[in-house]
Amino acid sequence: LNILDYNEADSKRGGGNMYGTVLRRERLKHNLTQTEIGKKIGKSKQWVSEFERGNIRLNIDIAVKLAKV
């Protein structure tokens, strides 16, 4: 998933959490659940939910793993 592919509308909707907003958009576009994404990157469903809501910041390790999904 390309969560670095955000646009101005994403940043406005996400309240500053553009990566979480883009992850959610891409996840839904590909019909994936939070649980499925979590398994693919070695994280829990709860972690994905927290990330999408902006409670966890993006780091390079997670960006690389998400790019491979």
Short mmCIF file of C-alpha atoms in Angstrom, two decimals:
data_model
loop_
_atom_site.label_atom_id
_atom_site.label_comp_id
_atom_site.label_asym_id
_atom_site.label_seq_id
_atom_site.Cartn_x
_atom_site.Cartn_y
_atom_site.Cartn_z
CA LEU A 1 0.00 0.00 0.00
CA ASN A 2 1.32 3.41 -0.84
CA ILE A 3 0.52 5.47 2.22
CA LEU A 4 2.88 8.19 1.06
CA ASP A 5 0.44 8.92 -1.77
CA TYR A 6 -1.59 11.59 0.00
CA ASN A 7 -3.15 14.75 -1.29
CA GLU A 8 -4.44 18.02 0.14
CA ALA A 9 -7.92 16.56 0.76
CA ASP A 10 -6.40 13.77 2.89
CA SER A 11 -4.63 16.22 5.18
CA LYS A 12 -7.81 18.25 5.66
CA ARG A 13 -9.92 15.17 6.47
CA GLY A 14 -7.31 13.64 8.73
CA GLY A 15 -6.82 16.60 11.03
CA GLY A 16 -3.08 16.47 10.48
CA ASN A 17 -2.92 12.67 10.45
CA MET A 18 -2.48 12.29 6.74
CA TYR A 19 -0.70 8.94 6.85
CA GLY A 20 -3.37 7.30 8.97
CA THR A 21 -6.06 8.76 6.73
CA VAL A 22 -4.31 7.48 3.62
CA LEU A 23 -3.75 4.05 5.17
CA ARG A 24 -7.46 3.77 5.90
CA ARG A 25 -8.36 4.89 2.36
CA GLU A 26 -5.93 2.45 0.75
CA ARG A 27 -6.93 -0.38 3.09
CA LEU A 28 -10.61 0.06 2.21
CA LYS A 29 -9.83 0.46 -1.50
CA HIS A 30 -8.14 -2.95 -1.40
CA ASN A 31 -10.89 -4.50 0.75
CA LEU A 32 -8.52 -5.26 3.63
CA THR A 33 -9.43 -5.30 7.30
CA GLN A 34 -7.35 -3.79 10.07
CA THR A 35 -6.62 -7.34 11.23
CA GLU A 36 -5.34 -8.34 7.77
CA ILE A 37 -3.09 -5.28 7.53
CA GLY A 38 -1.81 -5.91 11.04
CA LYS A 39 -0.88 -9.50 10.24
CA LYS A 40 0.96 -8.43 7.10
CA ILE A 41 3.12 -5.92 8.99
CA GLY A 42 3.48 -7.77 12.30
CA LYS A 43 1.15 -5.52 14.28
CA SER A 44 -2.22 -5.99 15.99
CA LYS A 45 -5.61 -4.79 14.81
CA GLN A 46 -5.54 -2.35 17.71
CA TRP A 47 -2.22 -0.93 16.51
CA VAL A 48 -3.63 -0.35 13.01
CA SER A 49 -6.69 1.34 14.50
CA GLU A 50 -4.52 3.61 16.65
CA PHE A 51 -2.35 4.46 13.65
CA GLU A 52 -5.35 5.30 11.49
CA ARG A 53 -6.67 7.61 14.22
CA GLY A 54 -3.33 9.40 14.50
CA ASN A 55 -2.28 8.08 17.91
CA ILE A 56 0.85 6.41 16.50
CA ARG A 57 3.36 8.15 14.25
CA LEU A 58 4.71 6.70 11.04
CA ASN A 59 8.29 5.47 11.16
CA ILE A 60 10.49 4.19 8.35
CA ASP A 61 10.22 0.53 9.35
CA ILE A 62 6.42 0.60 9.17
CA ALA A 63 6.45 2.61 5.94
CA VAL A 64 8.65 -0.06 4.32
CA LYS A 65 6.42 -2.89 5.55
CA LEU A 66 3.26 -1.15 4.35
CA ALA A 67 4.83 -0.53 0.95
CA LYS A 68 5.25 -4.30 0.58
CA VAL A 69 1.58 -5.08 1.31
#
